[in-house]
Amino acid sequence: MMSAVSGAFANLRISSRPRAQLSFKASVCPGSMLVLPRPGVARSALAFLVEAKQNSLRRERTSEKARLRNKGRTSEIKTRIKKVLTAVDAAQADLPKAESDLSELAALMSEAYRVIDKGVSKGVLHKNTAARRKARIARARQNLLISAGLYKAPESTPDVPEASLPSENDGISPSELTLVR
């Protein structure tokens, strides 16, 4: 019985000088050691393991809750996008006569945009991914309107406007101009 008790306290040491002990910070940042604040107070290595384990278990629980929340949001986003694209396909079969015939589609698109924007604000979607998905929905609607003859696609314009030559009012003569590459 006595040997069992002495064996349990074998890891504990009482010393008169402070000893370097591992801490949570030391496990995260190797090379940094924590010195105990009071001499004579011993801390076993098991206490450190329990602290780190408690922190990791708490982090696992919160991560799992966040994962389930994010999974629900992404599922809702995908569902809304599918509803819009299905409505566009159904409208392709029976082309609308006017834009007012697409009021249901407009409501579905608005709902999809709202859910996508909410996903960005909650950190579920990256803003560029959200922009790409919203553009996909808008492009599907625009293609529907073009095929119905309700929208005329704009003619392609050059990306870079033509450079204008300086006029006499600018105060610069054409000989003073230099090309910069």
JSON list of C-alpha atoms in Angstrom, two decimals:
[
{"chain": "A", "resi": 1, "resn": "MET", "atom": "CA", "xyz": [0.00, 0.00, 0.00]},
{"chain": "A", "resi": 2, "resn": "MET", "atom": "CA", "xyz": [2.76, 2.40, 0.94]},
{"chain": "A", "resi": 3, "resn": "SER", "atom": "CA", "xyz": [4.70, 1.64, -2.25]},
{"chain": "A", "resi": 4, "resn": "ALA", "atom": "CA", "xyz": [1.62, 2.44, -4.36]},
{"chain": "A", "resi": 5, "resn": "VAL", "atom": "CA", "xyz": [1.29, 5.86, -2.74]},
{"chain": "A", "resi": 6, "resn": "SER", "atom": "CA", "xyz": [4.99, 6.62, -3.05]},
{"chain": "A", "resi": 7, "resn": "GLY", "atom": "CA", "xyz": [4.91, 5.47, -6.69]},
{"chain": "A", "resi": 8, "resn": "ALA", "atom": "CA", "xyz": [2.07, 7.92, -7.43]},
{"chain": "A", "resi": 9, "resn": "PHE", "atom": "CA", "xyz": [4.14, 10.84, -6.16]},
{"chain": "A", "resi": 10, "resn": "ALA", "atom": "CA", "xyz": [7.39, 9.74, -7.78]},
{"chain": "A", "resi": 11, "resn": "ASN", "atom": "CA", "xyz": [7.03, 12.34, -10.57]},
{"chain": "A", "resi": 12, "resn": "LEU", "atom": "CA", "xyz": [6.59, 15.25, -8.17]},
{"chain": "A", "resi": 13, "resn": "ARG", "atom": "CA", "xyz": [9.67, 17.14, -7.08]},
{"chain": "A", "resi": 14, "resn": "ILE", "atom": "CA", "xyz": [10.05, 19.95, -4.63]},
{"chain": "A", "resi": 15, "resn": "SER", "atom": "CA", "xyz": [13.08, 22.06, -5.27]},
{"chain": "A", "resi": 16, "resn": "SER", "atom": "CA", "xyz": [14.42, 25.27, -3.88]},
{"chain": "A", "resi": 17, "resn": "ARG", "atom": "CA", "xyz": [15.24, 26.83, -7.25]},
{"chain": "A", "resi": 18, "resn": "PRO", "atom": "CA", "xyz": [12.89, 27.44, -10.18]},
{"chain": "A", "resi": 19, "resn": "ARG", "atom": "CA", "xyz": [13.02, 24.81, -12.89]},
{"chain": "A", "resi": 20, "resn": "ALA", "atom": "CA", "xyz": [12.16, 25.16, -16.53]},
{"chain": "A", "resi": 21, "resn": "GLN", "atom": "CA", "xyz": [8.88, 23.40, -17.29]},
{"chain": "A", "resi": 22, "resn": "LEU", "atom": "CA", "xyz": [7.00, 22.78, -20.48]},
{"chain": "A", "resi": 23, "resn": "SER", "atom": "CA", "xyz": [3.87, 24.84, -20.96]},
{"chain": "A", "resi": 24, "resn": "PHE", "atom": "CA", "xyz": [1.23, 25.18, -23.64]},
{"chain": "A", "resi": 25, "resn": "LYS", "atom": "CA", "xyz": [3.19, 28.08, -25.13]},
{"chain": "A", "resi": 26, "resn": "ALA", "atom": "CA", "xyz": [6.34, 25.98, -25.16]},
{"chain": "A", "resi": 27, "resn": "SER", "atom": "CA", "xyz": [4.57, 23.21, -27.04]},
{"chain": "A", "resi": 28, "resn": "VAL", "atom": "CA", "xyz": [3.34, 25.68, -29.65]},
{"chain": "A", "resi": 29, "resn": "CYS", "atom": "CA", "xyz": [6.55, 27.72, -29.87]},
{"chain": "A", "resi": 30, "resn": "PRO", "atom": "CA", "xyz": [9.51, 25.36, -29.55]},
{"chain": "A", "resi": 31, "resn": "GLY", "atom": "CA", "xyz": [12.51, 26.90, -27.90]},
{"chain": "A", "resi": 32, "resn": "SER", "atom": "CA", "xyz": [10.57, 28.95, -25.36]},
{"chain": "A", "resi": 33, "resn": "MET", "atom": "CA", "xyz": [10.48, 27.59, -21.83]},
{"chain": "A", "resi": 34, "resn": "LEU", "atom": "CA", "xyz": [8.38, 28.74, -18.91]},
{"chain": "A", "resi": 35, "resn": "VAL", "atom": "CA", "xyz": [9.98, 29.15, -15.50]},
{"chain": "A", "resi": 36, "resn": "LEU", "atom": "CA", "xyz": [7.73, 28.39, -12.54]},
{"chain": "A", "resi": 37, "resn": "PRO", "atom": "CA", "xyz": [6.84, 31.57, -10.67]},
{"chain": "A", "resi": 38, "resn": "ARG", "atom": "CA", "xyz": [7.42, 30.25, -7.15]},
{"chain": "A", "resi": 39, "resn": "PRO", "atom": "CA", "xyz": [10.15, 27.90, -6.04]},
{"chain": "A", "resi": 40, "resn": "GLY", "atom": "CA", "xyz": [8.96, 24.91, -4.12]},
{"chain": "A", "resi": 41, "resn": "VAL", "atom": "CA", "xyz": [5.79, 24.47, -6.19]},
{"chain": "A", "resi": 42, "resn": "ALA", "atom": "CA", "xyz": [6.05, 21.40, -8.34]},
{"chain": "A", "resi": 43, "resn": "ARG", "atom": "CA", "xyz": [3.99, 20.64, -11.41]},
{"chain": "A", "resi": 44, "resn": "SER", "atom": "CA", "xyz": [3.85, 17.21, -12.93]},
{"chain": "A", "resi": 45, "resn": "ALA", "atom": "CA", "xyz": [4.07, 16.59, -16.65]},
{"chain": "A", "resi": 46, "resn": "LEU", "atom": "CA", "xyz": [0.60, 14.99, -16.51]},
{"chain": "A", "resi": 47, "resn": "ALA", "atom": "CA", "xyz": [-1.01, 18.34, -15.73]},
{"chain": "A", "resi": 48, "resn": "PHE", "atom": "CA", "xyz": [0.39, 19.75, -18.95]},
{"chain": "A", "resi": 49, "resn": "LEU", "atom": "CA", "xyz": [-0.97, 16.85, -20.97]},
{"chain": "A", "resi": 50, "resn": "VAL", "atom": "CA", "xyz": [-4.43, 17.26, -19.47]},
{"chain": "A", "resi": 51, "resn": "GLU", "atom": "CA", "xyz": [-4.48, 21.00, -20.25]},
{"chain": "A", "resi": 52, "resn": "ALA", "atom": "CA", "xyz": [-3.47, 20.44, -23.85]},
{"chain": "A", "resi": 53, "resn": "LYS", "atom": "CA", "xyz": [-5.96, 17.61, -24.20]},
{"chain": "A", "resi": 54, "resn": "GLN", "atom": "CA", "xyz": [-8.77, 19.73, -22.78]},
{"chain": "A", "resi": 55, "resn": "ASN", "atom": "CA", "xyz": [-7.97, 22.52, -25.22]},
{"chain": "A", "resi": 56, "resn": "SER", "atom": "CA", "xyz": [-7.87, 20.17, -28.17]},
{"chain": "A", "resi": 57, "resn": "LEU", "atom": "CA", "xyz": [-11.13, 18.49, -27.16]},
{"chain": "A", "resi": 58, "resn": "ARG", "atom": "CA", "xyz": [-12.86, 21.85, -26.85]},
{"chain": "A", "resi": 59, "resn": "ARG", "atom": "CA", "xyz": [-11.53, 22.86, -30.24]},
{"chain": "A", "resi": 60, "resn": "GLU", "atom": "CA", "xyz": [-12.78, 19.59, -31.75]},
{"chain": "A", "resi": 61, "resn": "ARG", "atom": "CA", "xyz": [-16.28, 20.23, -30.37]},
{"chain": "A", "resi": 62, "resn": "THR", "atom": "CA", "xyz": [-16.45, 23.78, -31.70]},
{"chain": "A", "resi": 63, "resn": "SER", "atom": "CA", "xyz": [-15.02, 22.73, -35.07]},
{"chain": "A", "resi": 64, "resn": "GLU", "atom": "CA", "xyz": [-17.65, 20.02, -35.41]},
{"chain": "A", "resi": 65, "resn": "LYS", "atom": "CA", "xyz": [-20.46, 22.47, -34.63]},
{"chain": "A", "resi": 66, "resn": "ALA", "atom": "CA", "xyz": [-19.09, 24.94, -37.18]},
{"chain": "A", "resi": 67, "resn": "ARG", "atom": "CA", "xyz": [-18.69, 22.18, -39.77]},
{"chain": "A", "resi": 68, "resn": "LEU", "atom": "CA", "xyz": [-22.34, 21.17, -39.42]},
{"chain": "A", "resi": 69, "resn": "ARG", "atom": "CA", "xyz": [-23.48, 24.80, -39.65]},
{"chain": "A", "resi": 70, "resn": "ASN", "atom": "CA", "xyz": [-21.35, 25.37, -42.75]},
{"chain": "A", "resi": 71, "resn": "LYS", "atom": "CA", "xyz": [-22.57, 22.14, -44.31]},
{"chain": "A", "resi": 72, "resn": "GLY", "atom": "CA", "xyz": [-26.17, 23.30, -43.92]},
{"chain": "A", "resi": 73, "resn": "ARG", "atom": "CA", "xyz": [-25.42, 26.67, -45.47]},
{"chain": "A", "resi": 74, "resn": "THR", "atom": "CA", "xyz": [-23.56, 25.23, -48.46]},
{"chain": "A", "resi": 75, "resn": "SER", "atom": "CA", "xyz": [-26.37, 22.75, -49.01]},
{"chain": "A", "resi": 76, "resn": "GLU", "atom": "CA", "xyz": [-28.91, 25.58, -48.99]},
{"chain": "A", "resi": 77, "resn": "ILE", "atom": "CA", "xyz": [-26.80, 27.59, -51.44]},
{"chain": "A", "resi": 78, "resn": "LYS", "atom": "CA", "xyz": [-26.57, 24.65, -53.84]},
{"chain": "A", "resi": 79, "resn": "THR", "atom": "CA", "xyz": [-30.31, 23.99, -53.54]},
{"chain": "A", "resi": 80, "resn": "ARG", "atom": "CA", "xyz": [-31.21, 27.61, -54.36]},
{"chain": "A", "resi": 81, "resn": "ILE", "atom": "CA", "xyz": [-28.90, 27.65, -57.38]},
{"chain": "A", "resi": 82, "resn": "LYS", "atom": "CA", "xyz": [-30.38, 24.38, -58.66]},
{"chain": "A", "resi": 83, "resn": "LYS", "atom": "CA", "xyz": [-33.91, 25.77, -58.28]},
{"chain": "A", "resi": 84, "resn": "VAL", "atom": "CA", "xyz": [-33.01, 28.82, -60.37]},
{"chain": "A", "resi": 85, "resn": "LEU", "atom": "CA", "xyz": [-31.31, 26.76, -63.08]},
{"chain": "A", "resi": 86, "resn": "THR", "atom": "CA", "xyz": [-34.23, 24.31, -63.17]},
{"chain": "A", "resi": 87, "resn": "ALA", "atom": "CA", "xyz": [-36.67, 27.22, -63.56]},
{"chain": "A", "resi": 88, "resn": "VAL", "atom": "CA", "xyz": [-34.54, 28.61, -66.41]},
{"chain": "A", "resi": 89, "resn": "ASP", "atom": "CA", "xyz": [-34.57, 25.21, -68.16]},
{"chain": "A", "resi": 90, "resn": "ALA", "atom": "CA", "xyz": [-38.34, 24.99, -67.75]},
{"chain": "A", "resi": 91, "resn": "ALA", "atom": "CA", "xyz": [-38.72, 28.49, -69.21]},
{"chain": "A", "resi": 92, "resn": "GLN", "atom": "CA", "xyz": [-36.49, 27.48, -72.15]},
{"chain": "A", "resi": 93, "resn": "ALA", "atom": "CA", "xyz": [-39.08, 24.86, -73.11]},
{"chain": "A", "resi": 94, "resn": "ASP", "atom": "CA", "xyz": [-41.88, 27.46, -73.09]},
{"chain": "A", "resi": 95, "resn": "LEU", "atom": "CA", "xyz": [-40.23, 30.77, -73.98]},
{"chain": "A", "resi": 96, "resn": "PRO", "atom": "CA", "xyz": [-41.68, 33.82, -72.23]},
{"chain": "A", "resi": 97, "resn": "LYS", "atom": "CA", "xyz": [-43.44, 36.51, -74.26]},
{"chain": "A", "resi": 98, "resn": "ALA", "atom": "CA", "xyz": [-42.37, 39.37, -71.97]},
{"chain": "A", "resi": 99, "resn": "GLU", "atom": "CA", "xyz": [-40.00, 39.94, -69.07]},
{"chain": "A", "resi": 100, "resn": "SER", "atom": "CA", "xyz": [-42.97, 40.15, -66.72]},
{"chain": "A", "resi": 101, "resn": "ASP", "atom": "CA", "xyz": [-43.53, 36.42, -67.34]},
{"chain": "A", "resi": 102, "resn": "LEU", "atom": "CA", "xyz": [-40.29, 35.77, -65.45]},
{"chain": "A", "resi": 103, "resn": "SER", "atom": "CA", "xyz": [-41.49, 37.10, -62.07]},
{"chain": "A", "resi": 104, "resn": "GLU", "atom": "CA", "xyz": [-41.14, 33.65, -60.46]},
{"chain": "A", "resi": 105, "resn": "LEU", "atom": "CA", "xyz": [-37.60, 33.39, -61.80]},
{"chain": "A", "resi": 106, "resn": "ALA", "atom": "CA", "xyz": [-36.79, 36.84, -60.42]},
{"chain": "A", "resi": 107, "resn": "ALA", "atom": "CA", "xyz": [-38.04, 35.80, -56.97]},
{"chain": "A", "resi": 108, "resn": "LEU", "atom": "CA", "xyz": [-35.93, 32.62, -57.07]},
{"chain": "A", "resi": 109, "resn": "MET", "atom": "CA", "xyz": [-32.86, 34.59, -58.17]},
{"chain": "A", "resi": 110, "resn": "SER", "atom": "CA", "xyz": [-33.36, 37.11, -55.38]},
{"chain": "A", "resi": 111, "resn": "GLU", "atom": "CA", "xyz": [-33.58, 34.31, -52.84]},
{"chain": "A", "resi": 112, "resn": "ALA", "atom": "CA", "xyz": [-30.44, 32.65, -54.24]},
{"chain": "A", "resi": 113, "resn": "TYR", "atom": "CA", "xyz": [-28.53, 35.96, -54.14]},
{"chain": "A", "resi": 114, "resn": "ARG", "atom": "CA", "xyz": [-29.60, 36.51, -50.53]},
{"chain": "A", "resi": 115, "resn": "VAL", "atom": "CA", "xyz": [-28.42, 33.04, -49.44]},
{"chain": "A", "resi": 116, "resn": "ILE", "atom": "CA", "xyz": [-25.12, 33.38, -51.32]},
{"chain": "A", "resi": 117, "resn": "ASP", "atom": "CA", "xyz": [-24.41, 36.78, -49.76]},
{"chain": "A", "resi": 118, "resn": "LYS", "atom": "CA", "xyz": [-25.26, 35.41, -46.33]},
{"chain": "A", "resi": 119, "resn": "GLY", "atom": "CA", "xyz": [-22.76, 32.59, -46.91]},
{"chain": "A", "resi": 120, "resn": "VAL", "atom": "CA", "xyz": [-20.05, 35.14, -47.67]},
{"chain": "A", "resi": 121, "resn": "SER", "atom": "CA", "xyz": [-20.84, 37.17, -44.56]},
{"chain": "A", "resi": 122, "resn": "LYS", "atom": "CA", "xyz": [-20.68, 34.05, -42.38]},
{"chain": "A", "resi": 123, "resn": "GLY", "atom": "CA", "xyz": [-17.39, 32.90, -43.90]},
{"chain": "A", "resi": 124, "resn": "VAL", "atom": "CA", "xyz": [-18.76, 29.81, -45.64]},
{"chain": "A", "resi": 125, "resn": "LEU", "atom": "CA", "xyz": [-17.99, 31.02, -49.17]},
{"chain": "A", "resi": 126, "resn": "HIS", "atom": "CA", "xyz": [-15.15, 33.12, -50.51]},
{"chain": "A", "resi": 127, "resn": "LYS", "atom": "CA", "xyz": [-16.35, 36.36, -52.06]},
{"chain": "A", "resi": 128, "resn": "ASN", "atom": "CA", "xyz": [-14.94, 35.42, -55.48]},
{"chain": "A", "resi": 129, "resn": "THR", "atom": "CA", "xyz": [-16.75, 32.07, -55.39]},
{"chain": "A", "resi": 130, "resn": "ALA", "atom": "CA", "xyz": [-19.97, 33.86, -54.52]},
{"chain": "A", "resi": 131, "resn": "ALA", "atom": "CA", "xyz": [-19.49, 36.33, -57.36]},
{"chain": "A", "resi": 132, "resn": "ARG", "atom": "CA", "xyz": [-18.87, 33.46, -59.78]},
{"chain": "A", "resi": 133, "resn": "ARG", "atom": "CA", "xyz": [-22.05, 31.65, -58.71]},
{"chain": "A", "resi": 134, "resn": "LYS", "atom": "CA", "xyz": [-24.17, 34.79, -58.92]},
{"chain": "A", "resi": 135, "resn": "ALA", "atom": "CA", "xyz": [-22.76, 35.50, -62.38]},
{"chain": "A", "resi": 136, "resn": "ARG", "atom": "CA", "xyz": [-23.66, 31.96, -63.45]},
{"chain": "A", "resi": 137, "resn": "ILE", "atom": "CA", "xyz": [-27.28, 32.53, -62.42]},
{"chain": "A", "resi": 138, "resn": "ALA", "atom": "CA", "xyz": [-27.43, 35.94, -64.13]},
{"chain": "A", "resi": 139, "resn": "ARG", "atom": "CA", "xyz": [-25.86, 34.52, -67.30]},
{"chain": "A", "resi": 140, "resn": "ALA", "atom": "CA", "xyz": [-28.48, 31.74, -67.41]},
{"chain": "A", "resi": 141, "resn": "ARG", "atom": "CA", "xyz": [-31.28, 34.33, -67.17]},
{"chain": "A", "resi": 142, "resn": "GLN", "atom": "CA", "xyz": [-29.64, 36.52, -69.80]},
{"chain": "A", "resi": 143, "resn": "ASN", "atom": "CA", "xyz": [-29.29, 33.57, -72.20]},
{"chain": "A", "resi": 144, "resn": "LEU", "atom": "CA", "xyz": [-32.98, 32.80, -71.65]},
{"chain": "A", "resi": 145, "resn": "LEU", "atom": "CA", "xyz": [-33.93, 36.38, -72.52]},
{"chain": "A", "resi": 146, "resn": "ILE", "atom": "CA", "xyz": [-31.70, 36.33, -75.61]},
{"chain": "A", "resi": 147, "resn": "SER", "atom": "CA", "xyz": [-33.25, 33.07, -76.85]},
{"chain": "A", "resi": 148, "resn": "ALA", "atom": "CA", "xyz": [-36.74, 34.51, -76.24]},
{"chain": "A", "resi": 149, "resn": "GLY", "atom": "CA", "xyz": [-35.82, 37.63, -78.23]},
{"chain": "A", "resi": 150, "resn": "LEU", "atom": "CA", "xyz": [-36.40, 39.94, -75.27]},
{"chain": "A", "resi": 151, "resn": "TYR", "atom": "CA", "xyz": [-32.79, 41.02, -74.92]},
{"chain": "A", "resi": 152, "resn": "LYS", "atom": "CA", "xyz": [-30.23, 41.92, -77.53]},
{"chain": "A", "resi": 153, "resn": "ALA", "atom": "CA", "xyz": [-26.65, 41.10, -76.63]},
{"chain": "A", "resi": 154, "resn": "PRO", "atom": "CA", "xyz": [-24.39, 44.14, -76.79]},
{"chain": "A", "resi": 155, "resn": "GLU", "atom": "CA", "xyz": [-21.85, 44.32, -79.57]},
{"chain": "A", "resi": 156, "resn": "SER", "atom": "CA", "xyz": [-18.35, 43.59, -78.42]},
{"chain": "A", "resi": 157, "resn": "THR", "atom": "CA", "xyz": [-16.29, 46.69, -77.78]},
{"chain": "A", "resi": 158, "resn": "PRO", "atom": "CA", "xyz": [-12.52, 46.87, -77.53]},
{"chain": "A", "resi": 159, "resn": "ASP", "atom": "CA", "xyz": [-11.19, 46.62, -74.00]},
{"chain": "A", "resi": 160, "resn": "VAL", "atom": "CA", "xyz": [-8.71, 49.47, -74.47]},
{"chain": "A", "resi": 161, "resn": "PRO", "atom": "CA", "xyz": [-10.02, 52.76, -75.89]},
{"chain": "A", "resi": 162, "resn": "GLU", "atom": "CA", "xyz": [-8.08, 54.31, -78.70]},
{"chain": "A", "resi": 163, "resn": "ALA", "atom": "CA", "xyz": [-5.52, 56.84, -77.56]},
{"chain": "A", "resi": 164, "resn": "SER", "atom": "CA", "xyz": [-6.31, 60.35, -78.62]},
{"chain": "A", "resi": 165, "resn": "LEU", "atom": "CA", "xyz": [-3.60, 62.49, -80.08]},
{"chain": "A", "resi": 166, "resn": "PRO", "atom": "CA", "xyz": [-2.93, 65.80, -78.37]},
{"chain": "A", "resi": 167, "resn": "SER", "atom": "CA", "xyz": [-4.70, 68.74, -79.88]},
{"chain": "A", "resi": 168, "resn": "GLU", "atom": "CA", "xyz": [-3.48, 72.29, -80.26]},
{"chain": "A", "resi": 169, "resn": "ASN", "atom": "CA", "xyz": [-5.27, 73.22, -77.05]},
{"chain": "A", "resi": 170, "resn": "ASP", "atom": "CA", "xyz": [-3.11, 70.89, -74.96]},
{"chain": "A", "resi": 171, "resn": "GLY", "atom": "CA", "xyz": [0.00, 73.01, -75.41]},
{"chain": "A", "resi": 172, "resn": "ILE", "atom": "CA", "xyz": [2.11, 70.01, -76.46]},
{"chain": "A", "resi": 173, "resn": "SER", "atom": "CA", "xyz": [3.44, 69.70, -79.95]},
{"chain": "A", "resi": 174, "resn": "PRO", "atom": "CA", "xyz": [3.51, 66.22, -81.53]},
{"chain": "A", "resi": 175, "resn": "SER", "atom": "CA", "xyz": [7.32, 66.44, -81.78]},
{"chain": "A", "resi": 176, "resn": "GLU", "atom": "CA", "xyz": [7.59, 66.70, -77.96]},
{"chain": "A", "resi": 177, "resn": "LEU", "atom": "CA", "xyz": [5.79, 63.39, -77.45]},
{"chain": "A", "resi": 178, "resn": "THR", "atom": "CA", "xyz": [7.82, 60.33, -76.52]},
{"chain": "A", "resi": 179, "resn": "LEU", "atom": "CA", "xyz": [6.66, 56.77, -76.48]},
{"chain": "A", "resi": 180, "resn": "VAL", "atom": "CA", "xyz": [6.94, 54.97, -73.18]},
{"chain": "A", "resi": 181, "resn": "ARG", "atom": "CA", "xyz": [7.03, 51.18, -73.24]}
]
